[in-house]
């Protein structure tokens, strides 16, 4: 077979066990936090009618939607995000859903983007949202959930930057930026987290803002205070468990202001260089725009691939390369039954156990298998031991081996 | 918006929280059993090159593959099963994988089938296989794993039917069925589990087999014994923990004989009417046929939707409608901070807790919300209680309410 055909498509990935286990660890952890906060799972199909998705993400994005005609002549498209399908769910099932409705969703999405480092054509989105209330308490709950996620994943040093998009509009209105330049100016201000004031100032001046206005703008951004509503969100999220040292009012935060209506926030992990790992905010009009049902909303999307990368970088994944705790080796064909019974016994005690699945392979090769998989314990059920109702237990990290009664094995291994 | 657009595509499904939770429960349970047996996860992309998939499943199946040209002019196709992608993985990564390799895979696949009861265009496949050994011990391990899956999911009454496809060929050879009719005759024999001997006999006679041969065939099928290899698989799987009462040698079992090479088996749940819930066997030549790498294999596919249906039918899902154990209601705006602290405290104790995410909603409506979600406990943080450092705890099943110290709450609820 042509070797090129053995590659996944560009921008798509195979996850061999080591990586698949990391992803599984992260998802399990994230799901328990969602559930600790009373959020419930939702799953929607990979394929939707093309007309549901087209025109919902802007002209540029439309080009990135995988879409085609199916055998039945329907125009269909692969899920591009989880918000549009959820808007469809809200419009279809509004009557039977509890309101406010707190749902999470973790599924792959597909975007025909130019593949580059950290950008893929298939990737997991991981969203949590509260629908059906405009209360600041809901905003605070979403911030507290975001905080709990990273805390529970084991991150120690991360920060939450929070703003109200209206503050930004107030400031640029106050210094009299012409309306037609407001969005462009905000885009420049948003860069202040990674560019110097001088650089952003030059950019603003190039956009036609005079030097004095730029100076006033920067001064105001430094002295502006949270609105009463934002202060309430800050206070409530602290009462909900967010450490005060983590929470930063950041009036320069913009987060692509197209659909957010007030609270916006981002999580950044200290010393993780690839940018924010979570972003969200309040978007009270979007669901109506998408599916003609007037439901206010606040929520976030967690960057799953970045989170995996950061977990790796800070050594937060479990050390074990394999789930397996012990390999029961098979001495020979005559002793396969005994080995099988030992494996069954260990599994019955809840211990992740492999039995080497062949009796025609030399012990030495079985040991190499355990080594390759970094299985910590080996059990040998040899002819002499069987006669004494015992087995040999070997710690593959220390090399130390002892003879054990079968009944003592579970305790020795776990 | 057009209401038709709010429906998922035909053959596709939305899973609202109640169903999504059932699926999540089943997957978690299945994954732990796989891991207890030392199987490791694999994930492959939803999209592959069309040429990898086409011609691999037969002419009829080719028509059911979702395929299209992507924006880059590549012919691509949606995953149709998990065996072909795994064969690609085996061919690409053979050197770095441990051998024997035990992997499981749980992902959606897409098939443009005619939708009908129990048949969908998007559904989960759930496979486990051992690659790289022809040993009967591997066959037994796969049977033992299948048994453990249903046992751990909580099923009490199910049966494993097992056969060696060579037995079937021996029998029909012995009674001298002409070679060109063998596959067709086996297809008829396979129906003996749901049709009477008379019905199958008529079918065979209509296919041109004489009455006497049919009689001999049925007699032989009743007296034939397992081969030595199959007997070994039966013995080893019992030593690996399969209850003898569950295990049935079934010489009439055929399982679409196109690619299986010896052991074949099926799991059926007593009183579950929709057919077998798991099927598998040994397929030593398939991986070579698919991706030109000579690796023997044994494994199974669990029917995920049928398993969910059977779990439902036998009441094996957890009773709770929601993960949430307690709703902390919010008395009014002034007391929102206190309510938030109570919620944070409960969550800190690992208790799944919701805080009603608005302080502008009357207690009565908050109670209705708890009712709708069937949350078992309600906490009210009222003005009088706050002054006494207490809260009201209400059991929503019994209606009984008590005043509790905050520090006593976790114990009372969990």
PDB file of N, CA, C and O in Angstrom, chain B residues 8-60:
ATOM      1  N   UNK B   8     -32.540  17.638  13.947  1.00  0.00           N
ATOM      2  CA  UNK B   8     -31.291  17.043  13.439  1.00  0.00           C
ATOM      3  C   UNK B   8     -31.580  16.330  12.124  1.00  0.00           C
ATOM      4  O   UNK B   8     -32.736  16.050  11.809  1.00  0.00           O
ATOM      5  N   UNK B   9     -30.545  16.047  11.348  1.00  0.00           N
ATOM      6  CA  UNK B   9     -30.701  15.295  10.106  1.00  0.00           C
ATOM      7  C   UNK B   9     -31.294  13.919  10.405  1.00  0.00           C
ATOM      8  O   UNK B   9     -31.069  13.365  11.478  1.00  0.00           O
ATOM      9  N   UNK B  10     -32.003  13.375   9.428  1.00  0.00           N
ATOM     10  CA  UNK B  10     -32.592  12.048   9.550  1.00  0.00           C
ATOM     11  C   UNK B  10     -31.498  11.015   9.893  1.00  0.00           C
ATOM     12  O   UNK B  10     -30.459  10.967   9.232  1.00  0.00           O
ATOM     13  N   UNK B  11     -31.744  10.200  10.902  1.00  0.00           N
ATOM     14  CA  UNK B  11     -30.759   9.179  11.273  1.00  0.00           C
ATOM     15  C   UNK B  11     -29.702   9.695  12.246  1.00  0.00           C
ATOM     16  O   UNK B  11     -28.820   8.951  12.657  1.00  0.00           O
ATOM     17  N   UNK B  12     -29.785  10.979  12.582  1.00  0.00           N
ATOM     18  CA  UNK B  12     -28.861  11.581  13.563  1.00  0.00           C
ATOM     19  C   UNK B  12     -29.651  11.937  14.828  1.00  0.00           C
ATOM     20  O   UNK B  12     -30.852  12.152  14.757  1.00  0.00           O
ATOM     21  N   UNK B  13     -28.956  12.014  15.939  1.00  0.00           N
ATOM     22  CA  UNK B  13     -29.659  12.193  17.210  1.00  0.00           C
ATOM     23  C   UNK B  13     -29.052  13.268  18.094  1.00  0.00           C
ATOM     24  O   UNK B  13     -27.836  13.381  18.184  1.00  0.00           O
ATOM     25  N   UNK B  14     -29.931  14.032  18.761  1.00  0.00           N
ATOM     26  CA  UNK B  14     -29.512  14.893  19.868  1.00  0.00           C
ATOM     27  C   UNK B  14     -29.617  14.081  21.149  1.00  0.00           C
ATOM     28  O   UNK B  14     -30.608  13.370  21.350  1.00  0.00           O
ATOM     29  N   UNK B  15     -28.619  14.202  22.015  1.00  0.00           N
ATOM     30  CA  UNK B  15     -28.721  13.561  23.324  1.00  0.00           C
ATOM     31  C   UNK B  15     -28.813  14.645  24.393  1.00  0.00           C
ATOM     32  O   UNK B  15     -27.820  15.271  24.742  1.00  0.00           O
ATOM     33  N   UNK B  16     -30.033  14.876  24.878  1.00  0.00           N
ATOM     34  CA  UNK B  16     -30.228  15.826  25.963  1.00  0.00           C
ATOM     35  C   UNK B  16     -29.640  15.217  27.239  1.00  0.00           C
ATOM     36  O   UNK B  16     -29.335  14.030  27.279  1.00  0.00           O
ATOM     37  N   UNK B  17     -29.472  16.061  28.305  1.00  0.00           N
ATOM     38  CA  UNK B  17     -28.732  15.578  29.474  1.00  0.00           C
ATOM     39  C   UNK B  17     -29.121  14.190  29.971  1.00  0.00           C
ATOM     40  O   UNK B  17     -28.241  13.376  30.262  1.00  0.00           O
ATOM     41  N   UNK B  18     -30.407  13.889  30.056  1.00  0.00           N
ATOM     42  CA  UNK B  18     -30.784  12.594  30.641  1.00  0.00           C
ATOM     43  C   UNK B  18     -30.165  11.440  29.843  1.00  0.00           C
ATOM     44  O   UNK B  18     -29.626  10.496  30.420  1.00  0.00           O
ATOM     45  N   UNK B  19     -30.223  11.528  28.519  1.00  0.00           N
ATOM     46  CA  UNK B  19     -29.640  10.483  27.679  1.00  0.00           C
ATOM     47  C   UNK B  19     -28.111  10.565  27.643  1.00  0.00           C
ATOM     48  O   UNK B  19     -27.425   9.542  27.650  1.00  0.00           O
ATOM     49  N   UNK B  20     -27.595  11.786  27.581  1.00  0.00           N
ATOM     50  CA  UNK B  20     -26.139  11.953  27.549  1.00  0.00           C
ATOM     51  C   UNK B  20     -25.510  11.370  28.810  1.00  0.00           C
ATOM     52  O   UNK B  20     -24.427  10.785  28.779  1.00  0.00           O
ATOM     53  N   UNK B  21     -26.216  11.498  29.933  1.00  0.00           N
ATOM     54  CA  UNK B  21     -25.688  10.949  31.186  1.00  0.00           C
ATOM     55  C   UNK B  21     -25.683   9.429  31.173  1.00  0.00           C
ATOM     56  O   UNK B  21     -24.758   8.799  31.690  1.00  0.00           O
ATOM     57  N   UNK B  22     -26.716   8.846  30.582  1.00  0.00           N
ATOM     58  CA  UNK B  22     -26.746   7.383  30.471  1.00  0.00           C
ATOM     59  C   UNK B  22     -25.570   6.896  29.628  1.00  0.00           C
ATOM     60  O   UNK B  22     -24.890   5.928  29.972  1.00  0.00           O
ATOM     61  N   UNK B  23     -25.329   7.579  28.520  1.00  0.00           N
ATOM     62  CA  UNK B  23     -24.222   7.191  27.648  1.00  0.00           C
ATOM     63  C   UNK B  23     -22.890   7.326  28.389  1.00  0.00           C
ATOM     64  O   UNK B  23     -22.016   6.467  28.308  1.00  0.00           O
ATOM     65  N   UNK B  24     -22.767   8.419  29.122  1.00  0.00           N
ATOM     66  CA  UNK B  24     -21.543   8.685  29.865  1.00  0.00           C
ATOM     67  C   UNK B  24     -21.314   7.610  30.941  1.00  0.00           C
ATOM     68  O   UNK B  24     -20.196   7.100  31.124  1.00  0.00           O
ATOM     69  N   UNK B  25     -22.382   7.230  31.631  1.00  0.00           N
ATOM     70  CA  UNK B  25     -22.299   6.165  32.638  1.00  0.00           C
ATOM     71  C   UNK B  25     -21.796   4.870  31.996  1.00  0.00           C
ATOM     72  O   UNK B  25     -20.881   4.215  32.502  1.00  0.00           O
ATOM     73  N   UNK B  26     -22.381   4.509  30.846  1.00  0.00           N
ATOM     74  CA  UNK B  26     -22.000   3.261  30.176  1.00  0.00           C
ATOM     75  C   UNK B  26     -20.545   3.326  29.713  1.00  0.00           C
ATOM     76  O   UNK B  26     -19.769   2.388  29.934  1.00  0.00           O
ATOM     77  N   UNK B  27     -20.161   4.442  29.112  1.00  0.00           N
ATOM     78  CA  UNK B  27     -18.786   4.554  28.603  1.00  0.00           C
ATOM     79  C   UNK B  27     -17.775   4.480  29.747  1.00  0.00           C
ATOM     80  O   UNK B  27     -16.769   3.775  29.648  1.00  0.00           O
ATOM     81  N   UNK B  28     -18.034   5.184  30.828  1.00  0.00           N
ATOM     82  CA  UNK B  28     -17.107   5.145  31.972  1.00  0.00           C
ATOM     83  C   UNK B  28     -16.942   3.717  32.479  1.00  0.00           C
ATOM     84  O   UNK B  28     -15.825   3.264  32.763  1.00  0.00           O
ATOM     85  N   UNK B  29     -18.059   3.037  32.599  1.00  0.00           N
ATOM     86  CA  UNK B  29     -18.052   1.666  33.091  1.00  0.00           C
ATOM     87  C   UNK B  29     -17.282   0.733  32.140  1.00  0.00           C
ATOM     88  O   UNK B  29     -16.432  -0.055  32.564  1.00  0.00           O
ATOM     89  N   UNK B  30     -17.558   0.878  30.859  1.00  0.00           N
ATOM     90  CA  UNK B  30     -16.899   0.040  29.841  1.00  0.00           C
ATOM     91  C   UNK B  30     -15.391   0.307  29.832  1.00  0.00           C
ATOM     92  O   UNK B  30     -14.571  -0.611  29.782  1.00  0.00           O
ATOM     93  N   UNK B  31     -15.029   1.595  29.900  1.00  0.00           N
ATOM     94  CA  UNK B  31     -13.606   1.941  29.908  1.00  0.00           C
ATOM     95  C   UNK B  31     -12.882   1.335  31.106  1.00  0.00           C
ATOM     96  O   UNK B  31     -11.763   0.826  30.983  1.00  0.00           O
ATOM     97  N   UNK B  32     -13.502   1.386  32.289  1.00  0.00           N
ATOM     98  CA  UNK B  32     -12.798   0.803  33.452  1.00  0.00           C
ATOM     99  C   UNK B  32     -12.580  -0.685  33.274  1.00  0.00           C
ATOM    100  O   UNK B  32     -11.553  -1.208  33.716  1.00  0.00           O
ATOM    101  N   UNK B  33     -13.541  -1.376  32.659  1.00  0.00           N
ATOM    102  CA  UNK B  33     -13.335  -2.814  32.452  1.00  0.00           C
ATOM    103  C   UNK B  33     -12.204  -3.053  31.455  1.00  0.00           C
ATOM    104  O   UNK B  33     -11.330  -3.893  31.680  1.00  0.00           O
ATOM    105  N   UNK B  34     -12.195  -2.292  30.368  1.00  0.00           N
ATOM    106  CA  UNK B  34     -11.086  -2.408  29.409  1.00  0.00           C
ATOM    107  C   UNK B  34      -9.748  -2.215  30.121  1.00  0.00           C
ATOM    108  O   UNK B  34      -8.780  -2.938  29.889  1.00  0.00           O
ATOM    109  N   UNK B  35      -9.715  -1.223  30.985  1.00  0.00           N
ATOM    110  CA  UNK B  35      -8.451  -0.910  31.660  1.00  0.00           C
ATOM    111  C   UNK B  35      -8.092  -1.949  32.721  1.00  0.00           C
ATOM    112  O   UNK B  35      -6.918  -2.257  32.930  1.00  0.00           O
ATOM    113  N   UNK B  36      -9.118  -2.517  33.365  1.00  0.00           N
ATOM    114  CA  UNK B  36      -8.884  -3.607  34.320  1.00  0.00           C
ATOM    115  C   UNK B  36      -8.208  -4.779  33.614  1.00  0.00           C
ATOM    116  O   UNK B  36      -7.417  -5.514  34.212  1.00  0.00           O
ATOM    117  N   UNK B  37      -8.490  -4.938  32.328  1.00  0.00           N
ATOM    118  CA  UNK B  37      -7.913  -6.041  31.549  1.00  0.00           C
ATOM    119  C   UNK B  37      -6.654  -5.615  30.785  1.00  0.00           C
ATOM    120  O   UNK B  37      -6.138  -6.368  29.964  1.00  0.00           O
ATOM    121  N   UNK B  38      -6.184  -4.380  31.023  1.00  0.00           N
ATOM    122  CA  UNK B  38      -4.933  -3.948  30.410  1.00  0.00           C
ATOM    123  C   UNK B  38      -5.049  -3.504  28.964  1.00  0.00           C
ATOM    124  O   UNK B  38      -4.041  -3.443  28.258  1.00  0.00           O
ATOM    125  N   UNK B  39      -6.246  -3.183  28.518  1.00  0.00           N
ATOM    126  CA  UNK B  39      -6.412  -2.653  27.162  1.00  0.00           C
ATOM    127  C   UNK B  39      -6.238  -1.141  27.192  1.00  0.00           C
ATOM    128  O   UNK B  39      -6.609  -0.480  28.159  1.00  0.00           O
ATOM    129  N   UNK B  40      -5.670  -0.614  26.115  1.00  0.00           N
ATOM    130  CA  UNK B  40      -5.337   0.817  26.085  1.00  0.00           C
ATOM    131  C   UNK B  40      -6.116   1.537  24.993  1.00  0.00           C
ATOM    132  O   UNK B  40      -6.397   0.966  23.938  1.00  0.00           O
ATOM    133  N   UNK B  41      -6.432   2.829  25.223  1.00  0.00           N
ATOM    134  CA  UNK B  41      -7.279   3.550  24.268  1.00  0.00           C
ATOM    135  C   UNK B  41      -6.531   3.986  23.006  1.00  0.00           C
ATOM    136  O   UNK B  41      -5.333   4.243  23.037  1.00  0.00           O
ATOM    137  N   UNK B  42      -7.262   4.065  21.919  1.00  0.00           N
ATOM    138  CA  UNK B  42      -6.755   4.620  20.659  1.00  0.00           C
ATOM    139  C   UNK B  42      -7.814   5.568  20.111  1.00  0.00           C
ATOM    140  O   UNK B  42      -9.011   5.306  20.239  1.00  0.00           O
ATOM    141  N   UNK B  43      -7.374   6.696  19.548  1.00  0.00           N
ATOM    142  CA  UNK B  43      -8.296   7.600  18.850  1.00  0.00           C
ATOM    143  C   UNK B  43      -7.757   7.870  17.452  1.00  0.00           C
ATOM    144  O   UNK B  43      -6.577   8.152  17.296  1.00  0.00           O
ATOM    145  N   UNK B  44      -8.628   7.798  16.468  1.00  0.00           N
ATOM    146  CA  UNK B  44      -8.219   8.146  15.108  1.00  0.00           C
ATOM    147  C   UNK B  44      -9.162   9.234  14.583  1.00  0.00           C
ATOM    148  O   UNK B  44     -10.238   9.448  15.137  1.00  0.00           O
ATOM    149  N   UNK B  45      -8.761   9.929  13.491  1.00  0.00           N
ATOM    150  CA  UNK B  45      -9.576  11.046  12.989  1.00  0.00           C
ATOM    151  C   UNK B  45     -10.937  10.611  12.435  1.00  0.00           C
ATOM    152  O   UNK B  45     -11.102   9.474  12.001  1.00  0.00           O
ATOM    153  N   UNK B  46     -11.874  11.556  12.439  1.00  0.00           N
ATOM    154  CA  UNK B  46     -13.191  11.319  11.838  1.00  0.00           C
ATOM    155  C   UNK B  46     -13.072  11.232  10.322  1.00  0.00           C
ATOM    156  O   UNK B  46     -13.781  10.467   9.681  1.00  0.00           O
ATOM    157  N   UNK B  47     -12.176  12.018   9.748  1.00  0.00           N
ATOM    158  CA  UNK B  47     -11.996  12.021   8.289  1.00  0.00           C
ATOM    159  C   UNK B  47     -10.708  11.285   7.915  1.00  0.00           C
ATOM    160  O   UNK B  47      -9.680  11.449   8.556  1.00  0.00           O
ATOM    161  N   UNK B  48     -10.786  10.471   6.865  1.00  0.00           N
ATOM    162  CA  UNK B  48      -9.613   9.787   6.315  1.00  0.00           C
ATOM    163  C   UNK B  48      -9.618  10.017   4.799  1.00  0.00           C
ATOM    164  O   UNK B  48     -10.615  10.449   4.231  1.00  0.00           O
ATOM    165  N   UNK B  49      -8.495   9.691   4.149  1.00  0.00           N
ATOM    166  CA  UNK B  49      -8.512   9.649   2.689  1.00  0.00           C
ATOM    167  C   UNK B  49      -9.562   8.646   2.239  1.00  0.00           C
ATOM    168  O   UNK B  49      -9.629   7.532   2.768  1.00  0.00           O
ATOM    169  N   UNK B  50     -10.361   9.025   1.269  1.00  0.00           N
ATOM    170  CA  UNK B  50     -11.388   8.138   0.730  1.00  0.00           C
ATOM    171  C   UNK B  50     -10.788   6.802   0.276  1.00  0.00           C
ATOM    172  O   UNK B  50     -11.366   5.736   0.491  1.00  0.00           O
ATOM    173  N   UNK B  51      -9.593   6.872  -0.308  1.00  0.00           N
ATOM    174  CA  UNK B  51      -8.989   5.642  -0.843  1.00  0.00           C
ATOM    175  C   UNK B  51      -8.639   4.626   0.243  1.00  0.00           C
ATOM    176  O   UNK B  51      -8.505   3.450  -0.035  1.00  0.00           O
ATOM    177  N   UNK B  52      -8.464   5.100   1.491  1.00  0.00           N
ATOM    178  CA  UNK B  52      -8.215   4.152   2.567  1.00  0.00           C
ATOM    179  C   UNK B  52      -9.465   3.314   2.846  1.00  0.00           C
ATOM    180  O   UNK B  52      -9.370   2.128   3.166  1.00  0.00           O
ATOM    181  N   UNK B  53     -10.632   3.925   2.718  1.00  0.00           N
ATOM    182  CA  UNK B  53     -11.888   3.267   3.108  1.00  0.00           C
ATOM    183  C   UNK B  53     -12.554   2.516   1.958  1.00  0.00           C
ATOM    184  O   UNK B  53     -13.106   1.431   2.165  1.00  0.00           O
ATOM    185  N   UNK B  54     -12.516   3.078   0.766  1.00  0.00           N
ATOM    186  CA  UNK B  54     -13.257   2.491  -0.362  1.00  0.00           C
ATOM    187  C   UNK B  54     -12.762   1.090  -0.682  1.00  0.00           C
ATOM    188  O   UNK B  54     -11.563   0.828  -0.688  1.00  0.00           O
ATOM    189  N   UNK B  55     -13.708   0.190  -0.964  1.00  0.00           N
ATOM    190  CA  UNK B  55     -13.348  -1.171  -1.366  1.00  0.00           C
ATOM    191  C   UNK B  55     -12.964  -2.062  -0.209  1.00  0.00           C
ATOM    192  O   UNK B  55     -12.566  -3.199  -0.409  1.00  0.00           O
ATOM    193  N   UNK B  56     -13.050  -1.545   1.028  1.00  0.00           N
ATOM    194  CA  UNK B  56     -12.643  -2.344   2.180  1.00  0.00           C
ATOM    195  C   UNK B  56     -13.813  -3.070   2.828  1.00  0.00           C
ATOM    196  O   UNK B  56     -13.627  -3.980   3.616  1.00  0.00           O
ATOM    197  N   UNK B  57     -15.017  -2.626   2.551  1.00  0.00           N
ATOM    198  CA  UNK B  57     -16.177  -3.183   3.262  1.00  0.00           C
ATOM    199  C   UNK B  57     -17.140  -3.889   2.319  1.00  0.00           C
ATOM    200  O   UNK B  57     -18.225  -4.288   2.722  1.00  0.00           O
ATOM    201  N   UNK B  58     -16.788  -4.009   1.039  1.00  0.00           N
ATOM    202  CA  UNK B  58     -17.684  -4.612   0.050  1.00  0.00           C
ATOM    203  C   UNK B  58     -18.429  -3.550  -0.740  1.00  0.00           C
ATOM    204  O   UNK B  58     -18.534  -2.401  -0.309  1.00  0.00           O
ATOM    205  N   UNK B  59     -18.957  -3.945  -1.880  1.00  0.00           N
ATOM    206  CA  UNK B  59     -19.592  -2.992  -2.794  1.00  0.00           C
ATOM    207  C   UNK B  59     -20.803  -2.295  -2.178  1.00  0.00           C
ATOM    208  O   UNK B  59     -20.995  -1.093  -2.355  1.00  0.00           O
ATOM    209  N   UNK B  60     -21.626  -3.080  -1.460  1.00  0.00           N
ATOM    210  CA  UNK B  60     -22.826  -2.492  -0.872  1.00  0.00           C
ATOM    211  C   UNK B  60     -22.456  -1.404   0.124  1.00  0.00           C
ATOM    212  O   UNK B  60     -23.058  -0.332   0.160  1.00  0.00           O
TER     213      UNK B  60
END
